Coordinates of C-alpha atoms and ligand atoms in Angstrom, one line a residue:
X1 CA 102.7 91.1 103.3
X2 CA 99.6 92.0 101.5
X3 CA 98.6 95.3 100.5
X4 CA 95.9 97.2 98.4
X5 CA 96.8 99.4 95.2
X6 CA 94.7 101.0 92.3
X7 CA 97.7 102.1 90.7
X8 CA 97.8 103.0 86.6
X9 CA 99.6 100.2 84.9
X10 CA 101.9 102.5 83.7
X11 CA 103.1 103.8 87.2
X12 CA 103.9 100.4 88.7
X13 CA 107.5 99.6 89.7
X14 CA 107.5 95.6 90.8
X15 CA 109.7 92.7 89.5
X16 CA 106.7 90.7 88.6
X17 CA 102.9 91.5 88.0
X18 CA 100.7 88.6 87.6
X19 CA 97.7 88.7 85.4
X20 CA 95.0 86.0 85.6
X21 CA 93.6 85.0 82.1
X22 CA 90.4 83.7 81.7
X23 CA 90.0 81.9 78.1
X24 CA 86.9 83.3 76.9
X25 CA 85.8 87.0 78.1
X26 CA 87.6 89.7 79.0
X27 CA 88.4 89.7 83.3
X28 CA 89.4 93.5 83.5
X29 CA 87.6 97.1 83.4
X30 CA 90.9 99.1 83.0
X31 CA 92.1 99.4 79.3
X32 CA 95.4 98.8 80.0
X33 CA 95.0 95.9 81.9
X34 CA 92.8 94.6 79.1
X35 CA 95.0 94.9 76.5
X36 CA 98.1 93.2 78.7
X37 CA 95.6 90.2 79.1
X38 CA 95.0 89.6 75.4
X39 CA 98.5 90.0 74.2
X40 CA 99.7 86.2 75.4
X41 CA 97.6 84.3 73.3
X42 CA 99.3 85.1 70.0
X43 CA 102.2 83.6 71.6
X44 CA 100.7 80.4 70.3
X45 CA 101.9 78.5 73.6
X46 CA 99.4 79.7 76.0
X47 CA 95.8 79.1 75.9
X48 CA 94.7 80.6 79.5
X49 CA 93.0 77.4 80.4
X50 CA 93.7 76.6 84.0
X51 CA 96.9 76.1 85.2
X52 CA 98.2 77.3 81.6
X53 CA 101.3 79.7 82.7
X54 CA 103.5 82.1 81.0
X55 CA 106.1 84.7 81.3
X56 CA 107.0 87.5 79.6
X57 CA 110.1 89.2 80.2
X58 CA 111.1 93.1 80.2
X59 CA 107.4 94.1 78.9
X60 CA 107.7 97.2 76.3
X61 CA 105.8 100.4 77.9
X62 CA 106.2 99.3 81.8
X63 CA 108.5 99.4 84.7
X64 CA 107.7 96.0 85.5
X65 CA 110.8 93.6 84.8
X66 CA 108.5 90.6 84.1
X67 CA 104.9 89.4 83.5
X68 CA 103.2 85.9 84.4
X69 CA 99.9 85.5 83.0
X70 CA 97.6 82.3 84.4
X71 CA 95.4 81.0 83.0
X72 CA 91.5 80.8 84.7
X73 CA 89.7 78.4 82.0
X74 CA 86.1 79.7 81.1
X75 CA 85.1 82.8 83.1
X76 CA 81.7 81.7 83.2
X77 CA 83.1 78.4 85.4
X78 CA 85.2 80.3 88.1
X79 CA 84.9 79.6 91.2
X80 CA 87.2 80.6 94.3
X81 CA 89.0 77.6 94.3
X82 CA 90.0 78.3 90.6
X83 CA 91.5 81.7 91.7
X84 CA 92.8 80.6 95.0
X85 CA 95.2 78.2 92.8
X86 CA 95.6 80.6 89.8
X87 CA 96.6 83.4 92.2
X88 CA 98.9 80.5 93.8
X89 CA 100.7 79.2 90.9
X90 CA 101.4 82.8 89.8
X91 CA 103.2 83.5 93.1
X92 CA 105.2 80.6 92.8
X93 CA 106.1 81.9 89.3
X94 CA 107.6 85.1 90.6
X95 CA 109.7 83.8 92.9
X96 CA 113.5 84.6 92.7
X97 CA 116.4 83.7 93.8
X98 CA 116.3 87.3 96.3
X99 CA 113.3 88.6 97.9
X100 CA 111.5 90.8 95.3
X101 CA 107.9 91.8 95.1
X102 CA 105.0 91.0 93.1
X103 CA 101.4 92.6 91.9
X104 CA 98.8 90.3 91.3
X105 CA 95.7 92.0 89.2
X106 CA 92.2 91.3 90.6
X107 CA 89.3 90.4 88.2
X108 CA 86.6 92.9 88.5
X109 CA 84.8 92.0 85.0
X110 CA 82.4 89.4 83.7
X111 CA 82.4 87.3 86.9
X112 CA 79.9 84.4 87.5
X113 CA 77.5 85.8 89.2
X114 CA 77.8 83.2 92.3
X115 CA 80.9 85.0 92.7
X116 CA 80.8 88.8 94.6
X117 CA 83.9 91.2 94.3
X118 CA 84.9 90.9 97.9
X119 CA 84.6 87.3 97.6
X120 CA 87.2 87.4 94.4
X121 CA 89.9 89.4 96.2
X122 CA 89.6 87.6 99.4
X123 CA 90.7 84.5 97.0
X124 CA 92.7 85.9 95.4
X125 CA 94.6 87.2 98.3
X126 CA 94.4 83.4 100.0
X127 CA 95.9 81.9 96.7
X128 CA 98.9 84.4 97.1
X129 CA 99.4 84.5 100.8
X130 CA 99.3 80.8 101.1
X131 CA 101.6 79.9 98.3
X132 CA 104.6 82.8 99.4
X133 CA 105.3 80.9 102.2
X134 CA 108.2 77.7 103.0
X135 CA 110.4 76.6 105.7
X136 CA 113.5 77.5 105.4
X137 CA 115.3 77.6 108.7
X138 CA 116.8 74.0 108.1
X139 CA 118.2 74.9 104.3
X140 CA 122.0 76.0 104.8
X141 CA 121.8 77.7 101.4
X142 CA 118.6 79.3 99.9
X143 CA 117.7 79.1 96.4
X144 CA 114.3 80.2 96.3
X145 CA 113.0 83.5 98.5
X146 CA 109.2 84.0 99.2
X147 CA 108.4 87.8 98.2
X148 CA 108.5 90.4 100.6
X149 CA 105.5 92.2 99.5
X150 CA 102.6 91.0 97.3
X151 CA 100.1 94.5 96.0
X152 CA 97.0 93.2 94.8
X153 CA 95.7 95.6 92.1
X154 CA 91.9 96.8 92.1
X155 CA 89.8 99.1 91.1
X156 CA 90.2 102.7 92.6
X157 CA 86.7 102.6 94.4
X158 CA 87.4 99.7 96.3
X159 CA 90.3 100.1 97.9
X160 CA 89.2 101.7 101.1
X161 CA 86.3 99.1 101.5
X162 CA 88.4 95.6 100.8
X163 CA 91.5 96.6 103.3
X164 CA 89.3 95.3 106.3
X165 CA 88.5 92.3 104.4
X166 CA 92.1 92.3 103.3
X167 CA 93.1 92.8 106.9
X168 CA 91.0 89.4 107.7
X169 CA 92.4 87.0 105.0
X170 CA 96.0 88.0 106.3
X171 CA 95.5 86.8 109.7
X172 CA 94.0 84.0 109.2
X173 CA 96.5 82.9 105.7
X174 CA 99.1 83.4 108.8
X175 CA 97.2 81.3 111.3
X176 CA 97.2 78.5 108.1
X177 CA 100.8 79.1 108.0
X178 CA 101.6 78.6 111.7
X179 CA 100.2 75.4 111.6
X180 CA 102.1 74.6 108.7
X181 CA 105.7 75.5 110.6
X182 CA 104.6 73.5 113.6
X183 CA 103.7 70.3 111.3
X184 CA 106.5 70.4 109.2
X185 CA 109.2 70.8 112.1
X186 CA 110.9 67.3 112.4
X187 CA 109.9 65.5 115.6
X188 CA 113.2 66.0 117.5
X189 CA 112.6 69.2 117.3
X190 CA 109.4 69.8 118.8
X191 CA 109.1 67.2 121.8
X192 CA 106.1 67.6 123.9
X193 CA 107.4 70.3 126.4
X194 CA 109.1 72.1 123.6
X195 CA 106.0 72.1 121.2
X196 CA 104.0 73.7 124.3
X197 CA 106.8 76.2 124.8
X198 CA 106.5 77.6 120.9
X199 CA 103.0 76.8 121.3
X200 CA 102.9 79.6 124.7
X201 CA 104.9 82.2 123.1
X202 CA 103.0 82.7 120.2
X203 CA 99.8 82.9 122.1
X204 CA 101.4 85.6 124.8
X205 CA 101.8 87.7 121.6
X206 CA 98.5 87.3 120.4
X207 CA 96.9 87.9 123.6
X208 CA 95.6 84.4 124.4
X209 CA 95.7 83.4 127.9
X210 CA 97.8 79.3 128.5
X211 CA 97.7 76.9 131.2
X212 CA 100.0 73.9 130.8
X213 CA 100.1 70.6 133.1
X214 CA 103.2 68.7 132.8
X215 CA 103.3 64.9 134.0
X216 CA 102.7 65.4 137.4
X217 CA 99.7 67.1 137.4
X218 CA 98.4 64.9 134.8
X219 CA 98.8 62.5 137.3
X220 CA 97.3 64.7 140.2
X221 CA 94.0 64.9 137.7
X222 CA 94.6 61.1 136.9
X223 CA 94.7 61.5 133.0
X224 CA 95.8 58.1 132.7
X225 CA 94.7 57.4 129.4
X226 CA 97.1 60.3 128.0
X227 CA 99.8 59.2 130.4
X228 CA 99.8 55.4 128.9
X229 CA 100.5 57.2 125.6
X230 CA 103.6 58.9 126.8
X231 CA 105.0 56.5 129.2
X232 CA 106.8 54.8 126.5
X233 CA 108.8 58.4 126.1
X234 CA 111.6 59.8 127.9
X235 CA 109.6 63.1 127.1
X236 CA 107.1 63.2 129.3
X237 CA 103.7 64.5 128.4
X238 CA 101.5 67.9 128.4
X239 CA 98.1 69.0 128.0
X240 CA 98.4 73.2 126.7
X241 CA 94.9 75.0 127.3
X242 CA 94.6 78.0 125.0
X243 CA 92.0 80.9 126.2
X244 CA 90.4 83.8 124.0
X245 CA 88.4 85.7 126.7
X246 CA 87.1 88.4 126.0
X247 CA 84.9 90.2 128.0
X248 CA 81.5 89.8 128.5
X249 CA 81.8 87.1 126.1
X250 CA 78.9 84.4 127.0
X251 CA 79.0 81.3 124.9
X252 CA 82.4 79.4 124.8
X253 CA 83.3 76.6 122.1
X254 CA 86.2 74.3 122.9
X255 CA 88.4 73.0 120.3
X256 CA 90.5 69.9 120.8
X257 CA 93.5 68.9 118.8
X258 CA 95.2 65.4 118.6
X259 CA 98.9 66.4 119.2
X260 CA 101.1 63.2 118.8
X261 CA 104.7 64.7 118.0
X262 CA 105.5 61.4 117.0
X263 CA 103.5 58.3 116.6
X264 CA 106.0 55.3 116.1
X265 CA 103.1 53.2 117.1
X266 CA 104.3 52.0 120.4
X267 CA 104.9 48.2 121.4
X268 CA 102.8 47.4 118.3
X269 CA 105.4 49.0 116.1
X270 CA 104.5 50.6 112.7
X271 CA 106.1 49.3 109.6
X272 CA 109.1 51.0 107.3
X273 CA 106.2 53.0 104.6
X274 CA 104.1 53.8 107.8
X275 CA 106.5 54.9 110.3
X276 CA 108.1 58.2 108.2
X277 CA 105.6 60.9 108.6
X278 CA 104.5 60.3 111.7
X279 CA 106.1 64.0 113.0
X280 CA 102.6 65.2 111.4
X281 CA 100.3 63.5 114.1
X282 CA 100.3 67.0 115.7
X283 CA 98.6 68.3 113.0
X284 CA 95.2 68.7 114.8
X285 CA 96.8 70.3 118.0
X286 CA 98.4 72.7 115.4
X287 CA 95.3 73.5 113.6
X288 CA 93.4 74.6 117.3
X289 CA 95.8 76.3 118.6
X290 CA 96.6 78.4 115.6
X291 CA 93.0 79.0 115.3
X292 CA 92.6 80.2 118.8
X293 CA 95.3 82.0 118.3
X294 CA 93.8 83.8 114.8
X295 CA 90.5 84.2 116.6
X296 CA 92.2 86.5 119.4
X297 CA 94.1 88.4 116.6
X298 CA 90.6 89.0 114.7
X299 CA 89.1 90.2 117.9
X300 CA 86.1 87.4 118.0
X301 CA 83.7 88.2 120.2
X302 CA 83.5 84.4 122.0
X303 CA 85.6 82.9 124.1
X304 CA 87.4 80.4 122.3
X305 CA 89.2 77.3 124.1
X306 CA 92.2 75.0 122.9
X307 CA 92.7 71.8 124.7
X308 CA 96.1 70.8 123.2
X309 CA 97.1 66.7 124.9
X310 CA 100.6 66.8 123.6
X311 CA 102.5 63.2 123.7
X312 CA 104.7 61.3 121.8
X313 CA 103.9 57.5 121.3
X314 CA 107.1 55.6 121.7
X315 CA 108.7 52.1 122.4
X316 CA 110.6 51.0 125.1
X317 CA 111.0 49.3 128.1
X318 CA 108.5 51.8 130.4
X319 CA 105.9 52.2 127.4
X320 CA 102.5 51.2 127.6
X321 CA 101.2 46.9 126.4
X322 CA 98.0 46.0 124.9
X323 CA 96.3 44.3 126.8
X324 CA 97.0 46.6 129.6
X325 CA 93.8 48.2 131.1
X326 CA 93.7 51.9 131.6
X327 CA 91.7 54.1 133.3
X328 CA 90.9 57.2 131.7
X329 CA 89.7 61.0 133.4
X330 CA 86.4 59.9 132.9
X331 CA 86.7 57.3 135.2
X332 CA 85.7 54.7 132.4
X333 CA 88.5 51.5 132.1
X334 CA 89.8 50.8 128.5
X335 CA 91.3 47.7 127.8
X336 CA 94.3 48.4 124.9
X337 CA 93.9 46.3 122.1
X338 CA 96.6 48.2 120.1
X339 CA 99.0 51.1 121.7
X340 CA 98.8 52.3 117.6
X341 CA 95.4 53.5 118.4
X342 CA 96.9 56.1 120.8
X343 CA 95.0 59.3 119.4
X344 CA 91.5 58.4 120.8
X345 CA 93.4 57.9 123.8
X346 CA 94.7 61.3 124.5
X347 CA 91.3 62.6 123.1
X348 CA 89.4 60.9 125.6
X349 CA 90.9 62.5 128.4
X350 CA 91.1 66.1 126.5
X351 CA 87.4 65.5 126.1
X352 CA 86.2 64.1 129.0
X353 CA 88.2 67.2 130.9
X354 CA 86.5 70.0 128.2
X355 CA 82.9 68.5 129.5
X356 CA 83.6 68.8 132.8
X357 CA 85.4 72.0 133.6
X358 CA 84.2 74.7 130.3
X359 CA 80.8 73.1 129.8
X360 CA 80.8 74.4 126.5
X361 CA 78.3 75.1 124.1
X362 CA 80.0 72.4 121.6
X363 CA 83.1 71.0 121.1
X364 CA 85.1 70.2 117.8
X365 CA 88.3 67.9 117.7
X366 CA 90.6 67.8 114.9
X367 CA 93.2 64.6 114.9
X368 CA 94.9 62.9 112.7
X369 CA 93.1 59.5 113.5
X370 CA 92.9 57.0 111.2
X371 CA 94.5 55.6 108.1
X372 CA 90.9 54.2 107.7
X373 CA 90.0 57.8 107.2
X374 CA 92.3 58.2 104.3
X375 CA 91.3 54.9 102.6
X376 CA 87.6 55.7 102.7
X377 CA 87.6 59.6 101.2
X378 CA 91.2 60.0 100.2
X379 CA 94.2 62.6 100.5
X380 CA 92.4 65.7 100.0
X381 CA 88.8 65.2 102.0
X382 CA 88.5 64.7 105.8
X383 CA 86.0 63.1 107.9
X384 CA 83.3 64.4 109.8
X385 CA 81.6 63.4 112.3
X386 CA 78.6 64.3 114.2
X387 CA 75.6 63.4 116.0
X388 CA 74.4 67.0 116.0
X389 CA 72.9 68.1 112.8
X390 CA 73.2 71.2 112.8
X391 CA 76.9 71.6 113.7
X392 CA 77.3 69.3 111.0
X393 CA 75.9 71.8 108.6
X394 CA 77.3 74.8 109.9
X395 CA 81.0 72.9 109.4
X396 CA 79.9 71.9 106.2
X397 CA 79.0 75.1 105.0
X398 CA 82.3 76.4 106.3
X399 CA 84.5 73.8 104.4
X400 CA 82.7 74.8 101.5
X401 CA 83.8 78.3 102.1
X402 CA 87.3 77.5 102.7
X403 CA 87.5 74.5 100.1
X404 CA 88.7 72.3 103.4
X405 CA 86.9 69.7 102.4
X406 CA 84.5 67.7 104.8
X407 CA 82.5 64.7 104.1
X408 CA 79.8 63.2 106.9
X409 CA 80.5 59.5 107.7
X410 CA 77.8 57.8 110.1
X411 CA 77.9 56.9 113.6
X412 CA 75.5 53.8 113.9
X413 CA 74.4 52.8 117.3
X414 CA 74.7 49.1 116.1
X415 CA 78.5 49.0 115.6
X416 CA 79.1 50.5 119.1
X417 CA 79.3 46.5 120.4
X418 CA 82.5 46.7 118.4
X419 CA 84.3 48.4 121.5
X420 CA 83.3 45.7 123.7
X421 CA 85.5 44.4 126.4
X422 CA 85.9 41.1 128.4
X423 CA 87.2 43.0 131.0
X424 CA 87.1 46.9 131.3
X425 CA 84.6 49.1 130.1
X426 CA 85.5 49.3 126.7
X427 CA 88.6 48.4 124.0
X428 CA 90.3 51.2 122.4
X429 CA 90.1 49.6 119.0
X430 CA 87.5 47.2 117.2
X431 CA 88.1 43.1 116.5
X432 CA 88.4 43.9 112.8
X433 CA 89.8 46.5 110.9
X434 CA 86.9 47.5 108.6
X435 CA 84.7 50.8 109.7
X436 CA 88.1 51.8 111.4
X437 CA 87.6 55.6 111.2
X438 CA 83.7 55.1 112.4
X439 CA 85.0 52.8 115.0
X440 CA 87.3 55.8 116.7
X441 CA 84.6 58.0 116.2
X442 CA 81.9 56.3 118.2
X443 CA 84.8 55.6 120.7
X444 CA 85.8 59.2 121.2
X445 CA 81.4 59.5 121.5
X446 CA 81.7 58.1 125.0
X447 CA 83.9 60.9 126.6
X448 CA 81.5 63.9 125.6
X449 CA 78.5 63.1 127.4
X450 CA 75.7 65.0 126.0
X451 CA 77.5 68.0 125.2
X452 CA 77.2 69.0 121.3
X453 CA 80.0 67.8 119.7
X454 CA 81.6 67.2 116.3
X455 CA 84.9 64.9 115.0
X456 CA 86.7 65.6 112.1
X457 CA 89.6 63.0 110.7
X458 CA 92.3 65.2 109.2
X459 CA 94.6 62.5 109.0
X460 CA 94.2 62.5 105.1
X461 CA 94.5 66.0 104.6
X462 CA 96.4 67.3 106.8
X463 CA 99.6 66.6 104.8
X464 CA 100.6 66.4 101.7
X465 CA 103.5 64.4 99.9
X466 CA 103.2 66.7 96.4
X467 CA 103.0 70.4 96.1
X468 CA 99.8 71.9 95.2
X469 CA 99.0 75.2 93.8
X470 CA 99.2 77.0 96.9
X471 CA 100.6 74.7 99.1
X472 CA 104.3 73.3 99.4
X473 CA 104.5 69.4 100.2
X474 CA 103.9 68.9 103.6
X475 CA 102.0 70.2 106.5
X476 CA 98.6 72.2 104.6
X477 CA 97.7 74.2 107.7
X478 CA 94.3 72.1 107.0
X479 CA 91.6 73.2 109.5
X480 CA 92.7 76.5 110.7
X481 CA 90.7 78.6 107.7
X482 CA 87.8 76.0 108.2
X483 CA 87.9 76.6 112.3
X484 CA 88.0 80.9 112.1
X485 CA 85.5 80.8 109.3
X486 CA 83.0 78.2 111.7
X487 CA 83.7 80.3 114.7
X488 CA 82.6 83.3 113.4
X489 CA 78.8 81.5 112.4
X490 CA 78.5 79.2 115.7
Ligands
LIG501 N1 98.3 58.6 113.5 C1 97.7 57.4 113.0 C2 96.7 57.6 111.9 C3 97.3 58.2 110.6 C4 97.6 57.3 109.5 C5 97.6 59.5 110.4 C6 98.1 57.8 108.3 C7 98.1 60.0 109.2 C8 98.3 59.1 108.2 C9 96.9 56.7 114.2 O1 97.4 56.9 115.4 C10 97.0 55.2 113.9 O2 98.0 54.7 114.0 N2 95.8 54.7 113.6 C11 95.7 53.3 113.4 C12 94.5 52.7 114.2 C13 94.5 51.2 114.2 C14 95.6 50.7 115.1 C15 93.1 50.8 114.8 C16 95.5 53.1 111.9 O3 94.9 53.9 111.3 O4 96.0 52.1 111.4
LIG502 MN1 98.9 55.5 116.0
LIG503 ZN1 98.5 58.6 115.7

């Protein structure tokens, strides 16, 4: 979808070239760019500060049916971000009601200095990639197409060196928009079995060895934790193992997603306001497996693991009862204090199995845990959680890189009594609700052993209800940029 060109302004045949405005200094080296840039402000209605949009239509001197300039703000306070979302809103823009094309101009002028050239396209090239995409397979009629190709226009000299780069933000965009897909397909629709099944196929293509177990062997490896999730279902559920190999490959790193395909709560049924999204409580187990999927595609030199417990927590007649004692494939008994608490659940058992057959060098979950989660750092910022310092600053630095946004919350020894059971070895939830995403957190913190090991909460982020500059409402594909980009440091 993306491509390179370094074309003369004057040569370029699109429906749509977007220009990126910044407010103050002057963002291009060409001339004619330049001069293009400077011509919307005597419109009187545009003032290039961000998110400031405009069009121009049939543009004298060009072959170019329309131009959208964006506005940037000051030049000297760009960051990635900034051009991520400007790059974004200008692909919206250009949308049409057929499948056109578009050119987005790169800034190679004036740039804060924190800010390199290769680090400017590859924004650039995230804003537009991530905004052209929707699903539209359950839309009879289409109003809106995505564009079929998106030029990015730079400087002659650098297009040879940026199409690797180039290259990279594609794959991993389209591993973000995988994810997406997978979240935003309704629940009926992606059943455990199923979910693996679309799951498998795209991993065949990209290389990436899967192992499934269905219910029985779950049972032969006495998963009972994950099997009280789904025994409420009359789809029964799976654990998917994803497996970049490559060879001679000598550290491995296990990722584990939560991958609920519905969470109606179970006996201890949520409410109408709760109950409606709950097809997104995959979102983790789309995240890992489309980031396993992206590392195989980018040739990583690791081996990469996916450790997808897929499930769908349901009521009826054969489901699951708190106060029912479980016994996970650990070997540790959990007393259920709330089927609603199902995630750490499945989780357990993912983890617990991770530790004992990969012995990895870490492990990272990603789940959709707790509403606690969202209360504490809002929509937009997940969770994180680890004992391990370093891997907490390596994910950190990574989020930062991405703008996935990662906060550390604490695991203190103290509140582990707050798992305590009369009867079995520990309660899946706490006797309040306060601390509720710490509380899963230092439950999960009993099925890793001492293997290194970080949590993150996506359940804010992971979906949103509004559009945003370069994503639609919905699944964000939150995670998979943060995973390839942390991969590539561990
Ligand atoms: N899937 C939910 C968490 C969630 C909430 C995800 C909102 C996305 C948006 C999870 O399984 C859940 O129900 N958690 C409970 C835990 C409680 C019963 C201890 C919660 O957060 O209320
Ligand atoms: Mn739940
Ligand atoms: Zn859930």
């Amino acid at each position: 979808m993306l491509q390179l060109t370094s074309q003369d302004l004057s040569r370029i045949k699109t429906d749509t070239l977007i220009i990126p405005v910044g407010d103050d200094q002057a963002l291009y080296r060409s001339a004619a760019l330049s001069d293009w840039a400077r011509k919307p402000e005597a419109l009187g209605s545009f003032s290039a500060a961000a998110k400031d949009i405009i069009d121009i239509y049939q543009p004298e001197g060009l072959a170019i049916a329309r131009v959208v300039f964006v506005g940037l703000g000051p030049v000297g306070d760009l960051t990635a971000e900034g051009l991520r979302q400007a790059a974004g809103q200008g692909i919206r823009r250009a949308w049409q009601d057929r499948p056109g094309n578009a050119v987005l101009a790169v800034p190679d002028m004036n740039l804060p200095e924190a800010l390199t050239p290769a680090q400017v396209l590859a924004a650039a090239a995230e804003g537009a990639y991530l905004a052209n995409h929707t699903l539209s397979a359950y839309k009879s009629k289409k109003k809106k197409f995505p564009l079929k190709g998106i030029r990015l226009l730079v400087a002659a000299e650098h297009t040879r060196a940026f199409r690797p780069l180039l290259k990279r933000v594609e794959l991993t965009c389209r591993g973000t928009t995988l994810a997406r897909d997978w979240v935003n397909l309704p629940a009926n629709d992606k059943p455990p079995r199923e979910l693996a099944a679309m799951i498998t196929r795209e991993a065949d293509q990209a290389g990436v060895t899967t192992k499934r177990m269905d219910a029985r062997q779950l049972q032969r490896h006495k998963m009972g934790a994950l099997l009280a999730v789904g025994s409420g279902s009359r789809h029964p559920p799976q654990m998917l193992f994803l497996d970049h190999k490559p060879p001679k490959s000598r550290q491995t790193v296990v990722l584990v997603g939560k991958g609920v395909t519905f969470d109606a709560g179970g006996l201890n049924l949520k409410p109408t306001g709760a109950i409606e999204m709950m097809k997104i409580d995959m979102a983790g187990a789309a995240a890992v497996a489309a980031a396993v999927i992206t590392a195989a595609r980018l040739g990583l030199k690791k081996r990469v693991v996916g450790i997808l417990p897929l499930v769908e927590n349901m009521v009826s007649g054969t489901a699951f009862r708190p106060g029912d004692i479980v016994r996970s494939y650990s070997g540790q008994t959990i007393e259920i204090g709330n089927t609603d608490a199902e995630g750490r659940l499945i989780l357990a058992d993912a983890l617990a199995y991770a530790v004992k057959h990969y012995r990895p060098g870490c492990i990272i979950d990603l789940a959709t845990l707790t509403g606690a989660c969202v209360v504490a750092l809002g929509e937009r910022i997940a969770g994180l959680f680890s004992p391990e310092e370093p891997l907490r600053e390596q994910i950190i630095a990574s989020s930062r890189h991405t703008h996935e946004r990662c906060w550390p919350l604490p695991m203190p020894d103290d509140y582990r009594e707050l798992l305590k059971s009369d009867l079995a070895d520990m309660r899946n939830i706490g006797p309040g609700r306060w601390g509720g995403a710490i509380v899963a957190a230092l439950f999960l913190s009993r099925f890793v052993g001492d293997t290194p090991w970080a949590h993150i909460d996506i359940a804010g982020p992971a979906h949103t209800k509004k559009a945003s500059a370069y994503s639609e409402a919905g699944g964000t594909g939150f995670g998979v940029r943060l995973l390839c980009d942390l991969l590539e440091r561990l």
